């Protein structure tokens, strides 16, 4: 199921009541490219839904194909059961956050973090089309490490039967970004406290081969570039 | 308001229906020390609540004092308005997740991540006691960088009036942890795909002083240890 809608999209998502911030409005963005870049850099999202009237927030892997996000899981897991194909779907809020730096101000009040986050509101639906399910599962693996789906054994019938895939369209979406120095009050600038940003480390360390890895299998190119 | 309850606590939280996993039960933990360690290592939590019947998940800073988590924000922000002192509180789900490594299996199906997460369910209440508010705000700053609260200007009256503090007791809590190698099916072990774990970088890079930092202010000891 090729995503034929991508080229026809406007450059930005349309703000709604719940994607418009009540404060720090200058940090908000609805730009599709900004949103996609934040989503593509994350490993887990935090998926929120309502169960028995109460909120639930679970970390989970995800993948993106154009304007669609995909999540997968055991067909027995609670949120995935709740999106059964025959029902009207599950209302969710999916959030991805990167913490980029710790912001130390002279005043306790102005301490903050530099971050980039995306919040997606919408209705999640189970994917039943076999071809779309395949593409979604490839996207989920390639989201962990780009190029990995082609270098692993694809899911077999039994695995596919045990896996539920749900889709959330990118429609009601916003990003929020804080960058740069600490913002202190003018009267605090002369205080004797250090102020600045402590950047958090990104990227990954040397890969660790499985204990049962057969000899002679080299580290693949897609893991040596970083 | 000293936390006199800490010493009387049993070693583990009591599981409930919603903190007992439906699968991967061996990854669950209710041990207080395990939960505290995961919480103390995080920078942001993902706070879920229900607004107009729909889930909302927002990233936010937090701090811990014994068995209490604290969140703060503008008195005008939506979730904090919803916890007004006169109301019965706001039902929330607060989740903290660390992604430790990418787990590459020979099979697409067995790809995973190594992670540690904590999920807290409960009712969040606004804190009105001035002394508890002070301690909570110190904990929030010290959570970003330990030792920083004592090395910054405390909040003044105007800032305190603009800040709402909410508390969530650690009561209905669980941790979930995955560590170690990729788990492939026995029949996949001979496949020619690399398998193993790619550890994500932790810690932080060299601190960047604010552009307006007065000359002669050295990097504090609590930032040079890592």
Short mmCIF file of C-alpha atoms in Angstrom, two decimals, chain B residues 9 23-24 44 141 143 159 163 169 172 215:
data_model
loop_
_atom_site.label_atom_id
_atom_site.label_comp_id
_atom_site.label_asym_id
_atom_site.label_seq_id
_atom_site.Cartn_x
_atom_site.Cartn_y
_atom_site.Cartn_z
CA UNK B 9 8.08 0.64 54.09
CA UNK B 23 3.33 -10.95 29.26
CA UNK B 24 7.11 -10.95 29.84
CA UNK B 44 11.94 13.67 32.17
CA UNK B 141 16.50 21.10 40.75
CA UNK B 143 17.14 15.84 40.16
CA UNK B 159 8.18 32.87 41.39
CA UNK B 163 4.57 27.81 40.34
CA UNK B 169 2.77 9.10 45.99
CA UNK B 172 0.87 1.55 42.75
CA UNK B 215 34.24 35.92 33.94
#
